[in-house]
Amino acid sequence: MPTTINGPRVNIWKSHSMLIYNVKIHTISISDDICVDRWIGTSDDTMFWLDRWTGGNTLKTSFPEMYKLERHKHCKISDRLNDGRCNWNWKEIPTTTEQLQELHMLTNGVNTFQPVAQSDRWVCNLSSDGVFHVNVLRTQIDWRNRMPGEVLIKWTHEVLLKINCFIWRAKLHRLPTARALTRRGIQLMSVLCPYCELEEEDTTHVLFRCPLASKVWEYVGHWCNIPHLQFQNAEEMVKYVTQWGTCSKKRKTLTSICYGTAWSIWKARCDWIFKKQRTMPPRLADSVKSIVFTWIKHRRDRCNISWIEWCVSPFTIM
Ligand SMILES: [Zn+2]
């Protein structure tokens, strides 16, 4: 039984109440040392039978015969344990061998519990303040699954979640390009880039090597006043924006711009294939300005950016 200095604890990742997290955490094999503990203080906010507060299971599961005899199934720990004494409230007096055996084990298991003068609460061992933060878990997951030398994607709030996911897929070469589809057995008329027809269409070509993409990056680089804003692949782009400059706000802006550029190029490619709408690089670069402006304007805290200034340079008014 895992224990803490203030009392028994429960590993919530193994708990039914966090089933979804449990599955995900189990998949990435970090369930052994990341947990949220139930710290029992005054014990008046934790259910004796139904919450998992001592041992690996609820007492209902561990002592089914006793649970059947319990008169108030939702009673709190403080209802049953007081000053080191057990205050049972049975419907009937335990008499059978099985019941007496369970009662003996149950009494031995819980009568060492001592309440302390604080409220019952959940404590997460990931953060120093004991509060569970999603972003801390996110960082842990990223670091624990990182390959040697791998650059982690900066998941930024300013960019829509679907764009973050898009970049993540691009970095893993998981976009449904002609090459990727062919590999999966899908027959296509041609695996060449539908825009330039110069090379096989893969993620790197679509987003960075295609003349269309290259031209868009050139326009965007000119607007950002960053010469040679060109990348070999998504990995290089992610690494670049993660390490660029010294101002975190400007770095965030450039991250949004680069993510937005890659997304716009991909969208233009899809528009051409599925709608036969061809977008020229200058217009695409303009749409990048517009899209990223909207993201930052509405998703960044206390952002007083104006469209005119933004068009002149995205970094002048941080
Ligand atoms: Zn191309």
Short mmCIF file of C-alpha atoms and ligand atoms in Angstrom, two decimals:
data_model
loop_
_atom_site.label_atom_id
_atom_site.label_comp_id
_atom_site.label_asym_id
_atom_site.label_seq_id
_atom_site.Cartn_x
_atom_site.Cartn_y
_atom_site.Cartn_z
CA MET A 1 0.00 0.00 0.00
CA PRO A 2 1.51 3.37 -0.96
CA THR A 3 1.60 5.75 1.97
CA THR A 4 2.41 9.40 2.51
CA ILE A 5 3.55 11.32 5.54
CA ASN A 6 0.01 12.46 6.25
CA GLY A 7 -1.84 9.29 5.55
CA PRO A 8 -2.69 6.72 2.93
CA ARG A 9 -2.80 7.78 -0.69
CA VAL A 10 -4.33 6.63 -3.91
CA ASN A 11 -2.87 6.54 -7.38
CA ILE A 12 -5.61 8.22 -9.34
CA TRP A 13 -4.31 6.99 -12.68
CA LYS A 14 -5.47 3.56 -11.68
CA SER A 15 -8.82 4.91 -10.58
CA HIS A 16 -12.07 4.47 -12.43
CA SER A 17 -12.75 8.20 -12.14
CA MET A 18 -9.84 9.05 -14.42
CA LEU A 19 -10.33 6.30 -16.96
CA ILE A 20 -9.58 8.43 -20.01
CA TYR A 21 -6.36 9.75 -18.52
CA ASN A 22 -5.53 6.28 -17.35
CA VAL A 23 -5.64 4.88 -20.86
CA LYS A 24 -3.48 7.65 -22.27
CA ILE A 25 -0.99 7.58 -19.44
CA HIS A 26 -0.75 3.82 -19.58
CA THR A 27 -0.06 4.00 -23.30
CA ILE A 28 2.93 6.22 -22.82
CA SER A 29 4.18 4.26 -19.82
CA ILE A 30 4.41 7.01 -17.28
CA SER A 31 1.80 5.72 -14.92
CA ASP A 32 4.25 4.42 -12.33
CA ASP A 33 5.53 7.67 -10.96
CA ILE A 34 3.01 10.32 -11.98
CA CYS A 35 0.06 10.32 -9.71
CA VAL A 36 -2.46 12.43 -7.93
CA ASP A 37 -2.73 11.48 -4.29
CA ARG A 38 -5.70 11.75 -2.05
CA TRP A 39 -4.38 13.47 1.06
CA ILE A 40 -6.62 12.77 3.96
CA GLY A 41 -6.83 15.62 6.43
CA THR A 42 -9.92 15.96 8.58
CA SER A 43 -11.33 13.01 6.62
CA ASP A 44 -14.82 14.51 6.42
CA ASP A 45 -14.74 14.97 2.65
CA THR A 46 -13.76 11.46 1.62
CA MET A 47 -16.19 8.56 1.45
CA PHE A 48 -15.18 5.62 3.60
CA TRP A 49 -16.38 2.85 1.30
CA LEU A 50 -16.59 4.42 -2.12
CA ASP A 51 -13.46 6.59 -2.44
CA ARG A 52 -10.12 4.94 -2.94
CA TRP A 53 -8.16 6.27 0.00
CA THR A 54 -6.30 3.32 1.43
CA GLY A 55 -4.81 0.42 -0.51
CA GLY A 56 -5.23 -0.17 -4.21
CA ASN A 57 -9.02 -0.55 -4.14
CA THR A 58 -12.01 1.01 -2.50
CA LEU A 59 -13.04 -0.62 0.74
CA LYS A 60 -16.29 -1.55 -0.97
CA THR A 61 -14.29 -3.74 -3.36
CA SER A 62 -11.86 -5.08 -0.79
CA PHE A 63 -14.49 -5.91 1.83
CA PRO A 64 -17.73 -6.72 -0.02
CA GLU A 65 -19.34 -8.55 2.88
CA MET A 66 -18.80 -5.60 5.18
CA TYR A 67 -20.07 -3.20 2.58
CA LYS A 68 -23.29 -5.20 2.29
CA LEU A 69 -23.80 -4.81 6.03
CA GLU A 70 -23.09 -1.06 6.03
CA ARG A 71 -26.18 0.98 6.78
CA HIS A 72 -24.98 4.25 5.16
CA LYS A 73 -23.06 3.41 2.01
CA HIS A 74 -21.97 7.03 1.39
CA CYS A 75 -20.60 7.67 4.86
CA LYS A 76 -17.36 9.64 5.26
CA ILE A 77 -14.15 8.41 6.83
CA SER A 78 -14.79 10.67 9.81
CA ASP A 79 -18.16 8.91 10.34
CA ARG A 80 -16.44 5.58 10.78
CA LEU A 81 -13.09 6.50 12.31
CA ASN A 82 -12.80 8.77 15.30
CA ASP A 83 -9.96 9.13 17.78
CA GLY A 84 -8.45 5.86 16.64
CA ARG A 85 -11.73 4.02 17.15
CA CYS A 86 -14.02 2.43 14.58
CA ASN A 87 -17.66 3.49 14.75
CA TRP A 88 -19.45 0.85 12.70
CA ASN A 89 -23.08 1.11 11.76
CA TRP A 90 -24.15 -2.32 10.54
CA LYS A 91 -27.59 -3.39 9.43
CA GLU A 92 -26.88 -6.66 11.18
CA ILE A 93 -24.14 -7.83 13.48
CA PRO A 94 -21.43 -9.71 11.51
CA THR A 95 -21.74 -13.37 12.40
CA THR A 96 -20.51 -15.62 9.57
CA THR A 97 -16.89 -16.71 9.37
CA GLU A 98 -16.40 -14.73 6.16
CA GLN A 99 -17.88 -11.59 7.70
CA LEU A 100 -15.81 -11.88 10.85
CA GLN A 101 -12.66 -12.46 8.83
CA GLU A 102 -13.32 -9.38 6.74
CA LEU A 103 -14.16 -7.32 9.80
CA HIS A 104 -10.88 -8.32 11.41
CA MET A 105 -8.86 -7.39 8.33
CA LEU A 106 -10.79 -4.16 7.81
CA THR A 107 -10.33 -3.05 11.42
CA ASN A 108 -6.61 -3.80 11.30
CA GLY A 109 -6.28 -1.96 8.01
CA VAL A 110 -7.94 1.29 9.00
CA ASN A 111 -7.55 1.77 12.73
CA THR A 112 -4.04 3.15 12.41
CA PHE A 113 -5.40 6.12 10.49
CA GLN A 114 -4.97 9.48 12.19
CA PRO A 115 -6.71 12.59 10.80
CA VAL A 116 -4.78 15.86 10.62
CA ALA A 117 -6.04 19.45 10.83
CA GLN A 118 -6.44 20.20 7.14
CA SER A 119 -9.04 19.60 4.47
CA ASP A 120 -8.99 16.45 2.37
CA ARG A 121 -7.58 17.27 -1.02
CA TRP A 122 -5.91 15.97 -4.15
CA VAL A 123 -2.18 16.49 -4.44
CA CYS A 124 -0.31 16.06 -7.71
CA ASN A 125 3.32 15.03 -7.48
CA LEU A 126 4.19 16.75 -10.77
CA SER A 127 4.20 20.31 -9.52
CA SER A 128 5.75 21.89 -6.45
CA ASP A 129 2.46 23.46 -5.36
CA GLY A 130 0.71 20.10 -5.49
CA VAL A 131 -1.92 21.39 -7.91
CA PHE A 132 -2.53 19.44 -11.09
CA HIS A 133 -1.69 21.56 -14.18
CA VAL A 134 -2.38 20.21 -17.65
CA ASN A 135 0.61 22.03 -19.13
CA VAL A 136 2.98 20.41 -16.62
CA LEU A 137 1.71 16.99 -17.61
CA ARG A 138 1.97 17.98 -21.26
CA THR A 139 5.63 18.90 -20.77
CA GLN A 140 6.31 15.65 -18.94
CA ILE A 141 4.77 13.63 -21.75
CA ASP A 142 6.83 15.49 -24.34
CA TRP A 143 10.10 15.03 -22.48
CA ARG A 144 9.59 11.42 -21.60
CA ASN A 145 8.82 10.40 -25.16
CA ARG A 146 11.46 12.51 -26.82
CA MET A 147 13.97 10.78 -29.05
CA PRO A 148 17.62 11.81 -28.62
CA GLY A 149 18.18 15.11 -30.40
CA GLU A 150 14.49 15.51 -31.22
CA VAL A 151 13.11 19.05 -31.22
CA LEU A 152 9.87 19.44 -29.33
CA ILE A 153 7.00 21.28 -30.96
CA LYS A 154 6.03 24.47 -29.22
CA TRP A 155 2.31 24.05 -28.62
CA THR A 156 1.15 27.61 -28.55
CA HIS A 157 -2.21 28.89 -27.40
CA GLU A 158 -2.19 31.66 -30.00
CA VAL A 159 -2.40 29.14 -32.77
CA LEU A 160 -5.57 27.09 -33.23
CA LEU A 161 -5.34 23.57 -31.93
CA LYS A 162 -5.88 22.12 -35.41
CA ILE A 163 -2.87 24.09 -36.66
CA ASN A 164 -0.70 22.82 -33.81
CA CYS A 165 -1.81 19.30 -34.72
CA PHE A 166 -1.12 19.97 -38.37
CA ILE A 167 2.47 21.02 -37.60
CA TRP A 168 2.90 17.98 -35.38
CA ARG A 169 1.76 15.73 -38.22
CA ALA A 170 3.97 17.56 -40.71
CA LYS A 171 6.97 17.05 -38.46
CA LEU A 172 6.21 13.33 -38.35
CA HIS A 173 5.65 13.24 -42.16
CA ARG A 174 2.09 12.15 -41.54
CA LEU A 175 0.30 14.52 -43.92
CA PRO A 176 -1.76 12.76 -46.63
CA THR A 177 0.52 13.69 -49.51
CA ALA A 178 0.66 11.70 -52.74
CA ARG A 179 3.67 9.76 -51.53
CA ALA A 180 2.08 8.97 -48.17
CA LEU A 181 -1.15 7.83 -49.82
CA THR A 182 0.72 5.64 -52.31
CA ARG A 183 2.63 4.02 -49.48
CA ARG A 184 -0.67 3.09 -47.95
CA GLY A 185 -1.77 1.36 -51.15
CA ILE A 186 -3.96 4.09 -52.57
CA GLN A 187 -3.71 4.27 -56.34
CA LEU A 188 -3.19 7.80 -57.72
CA MET A 189 -2.92 9.09 -61.26
CA SER A 190 0.39 10.70 -60.38
CA VAL A 191 2.59 11.07 -57.33
CA LEU A 192 4.08 14.31 -58.62
CA CYS A 193 3.35 17.62 -56.91
CA PRO A 194 0.11 18.86 -58.50
CA TYR A 195 1.40 22.43 -58.40
CA CYS A 196 4.80 22.22 -60.06
CA GLU A 197 4.91 18.60 -61.25
CA LEU A 198 8.66 18.67 -60.70
CA GLU A 199 9.03 16.27 -57.80
CA GLU A 200 7.19 13.58 -55.94
CA GLU A 201 4.77 15.15 -53.52
CA ASP A 202 5.78 14.56 -49.92
CA THR A 203 5.47 16.74 -46.83
CA THR A 204 8.83 18.40 -47.32
CA HIS A 205 8.14 19.22 -50.94
CA VAL A 206 4.66 20.61 -50.37
CA LEU A 207 5.53 22.84 -47.46
CA PHE A 208 9.10 23.89 -48.23
CA ARG A 209 10.66 22.76 -51.52
CA CYS A 210 7.91 23.41 -54.02
CA PRO A 211 8.52 26.69 -55.94
CA LEU A 212 5.14 27.91 -54.70
CA ALA A 213 6.05 27.25 -51.05
CA SER A 214 9.51 28.65 -51.49
CA LYS A 215 8.10 31.89 -52.90
CA VAL A 216 5.60 32.22 -50.06
CA TRP A 217 8.36 31.74 -47.47
CA GLU A 218 10.37 34.39 -49.29
CA TYR A 219 7.49 36.90 -49.07
CA VAL A 220 6.89 36.10 -45.42
CA GLY A 221 10.61 36.37 -44.63
CA HIS A 222 10.70 39.76 -46.31
CA TRP A 223 7.71 40.94 -44.28
CA CYS A 224 9.31 39.69 -41.05
CA ASN A 225 12.65 41.20 -42.04
CA ILE A 226 14.27 37.78 -41.67
CA PRO A 227 16.40 37.05 -44.75
CA HIS A 228 16.44 33.46 -45.99
CA LEU A 229 13.42 32.28 -44.03
CA GLN A 230 13.62 28.92 -45.78
CA PHE A 231 13.59 25.46 -44.24
CA GLN A 232 14.54 21.99 -45.38
CA ASN A 233 11.70 20.34 -43.47
CA ALA A 234 9.18 20.81 -40.67
CA GLU A 235 11.67 19.63 -38.05
CA GLU A 236 14.06 22.40 -39.03
CA MET A 237 11.27 24.97 -38.95
CA VAL A 238 10.17 23.89 -35.46
CA LYS A 239 13.77 24.02 -34.24
CA TYR A 240 14.28 27.46 -35.75
CA VAL A 241 11.21 29.06 -34.19
CA THR A 242 11.95 27.42 -30.84
CA GLN A 243 15.40 28.97 -30.68
CA TRP A 244 14.92 32.22 -32.57
CA GLY A 245 15.74 35.57 -30.96
CA THR A 246 15.82 36.61 -27.34
CA CYS A 247 12.34 38.07 -26.87
CA SER A 248 9.79 35.41 -25.98
CA LYS A 249 6.86 37.45 -27.32
CA LYS A 250 8.53 37.97 -30.67
CA ARG A 251 9.47 34.29 -30.74
CA LYS A 252 5.82 33.42 -30.13
CA THR A 253 4.81 35.71 -32.96
CA LEU A 254 7.29 34.13 -35.35
CA THR A 255 6.11 30.69 -34.30
CA SER A 256 2.53 31.65 -35.15
CA ILE A 257 3.65 33.13 -38.46
CA CYS A 258 5.62 30.05 -39.50
CA TYR A 259 2.87 27.68 -38.41
CA GLY A 260 0.36 29.86 -40.25
CA THR A 261 2.51 29.92 -43.37
CA ALA A 262 2.87 26.14 -43.50
CA TRP A 263 -0.86 25.76 -42.89
CA SER A 264 -1.76 28.26 -45.63
CA ILE A 265 0.51 26.52 -48.14
CA TRP A 266 -1.11 23.18 -47.33
CA LYS A 267 -4.57 24.71 -47.63
CA ALA A 268 -3.68 26.21 -51.02
CA ARG A 269 -2.47 22.80 -52.16
CA CYS A 270 -5.77 21.23 -51.09
CA ASP A 271 -7.79 24.01 -52.76
CA TRP A 272 -5.95 23.34 -55.99
CA ILE A 273 -6.47 19.58 -55.86
CA PHE A 274 -10.06 19.53 -54.69
CA LYS A 275 -11.51 22.84 -55.93
CA LYS A 276 -9.19 23.68 -58.80
CA GLN A 277 -8.56 27.07 -57.21
CA ARG A 278 -5.01 28.21 -57.73
CA THR A 279 -3.63 30.79 -55.31
CA MET A 280 -0.59 32.83 -56.21
CA PRO A 281 2.28 33.28 -53.70
CA PRO A 282 1.69 37.03 -53.01
CA ARG A 283 -1.94 36.36 -52.21
CA LEU A 284 -0.99 33.42 -50.04
CA ALA A 285 1.49 35.57 -48.13
CA ASP A 286 -1.27 38.14 -47.60
CA SER A 287 -3.57 35.46 -46.26
CA VAL A 288 -0.82 34.45 -43.80
CA LYS A 289 -0.68 38.03 -42.51
CA SER A 290 -4.43 38.11 -42.14
CA ILE A 291 -4.83 34.72 -40.47
CA VAL A 292 -2.01 35.19 -37.98
CA PHE A 293 -3.17 38.73 -37.19
CA THR A 294 -6.59 37.34 -36.25
CA TRP A 295 -5.06 34.64 -34.05
CA ILE A 296 -2.81 37.02 -32.17
CA LYS A 297 -5.35 39.81 -31.93
CA HIS A 298 -7.98 37.60 -30.38
CA ARG A 299 -5.98 34.95 -28.56
CA ARG A 300 -3.10 36.91 -27.02
CA ASP A 301 -3.70 38.60 -23.67
CA ARG A 302 -3.83 42.42 -23.72
CA CYS A 303 -2.96 42.71 -27.38
CA ASN A 304 -3.37 46.20 -28.87
CA ILE A 305 -1.94 45.42 -32.22
CA SER A 306 -3.28 47.35 -35.24
CA TRP A 307 -3.65 45.93 -38.71
CA ILE A 308 -1.66 48.73 -40.35
CA GLU A 309 1.32 48.33 -38.03
CA TRP A 310 1.08 44.57 -38.32
CA CYS A 311 1.33 44.75 -42.09
CA VAL A 312 4.44 46.90 -41.86
CA SER A 313 6.17 44.53 -39.47
CA PRO A 314 4.83 41.90 -37.08
CA PHE A 315 7.51 42.65 -34.49
CA THR A 316 7.28 46.41 -34.01
CA ILE A 317 4.40 46.45 -31.55
CA MET A 318 4.92 43.72 -29.06
ZN ZN B 1 5.65 21.41 -56.17
#
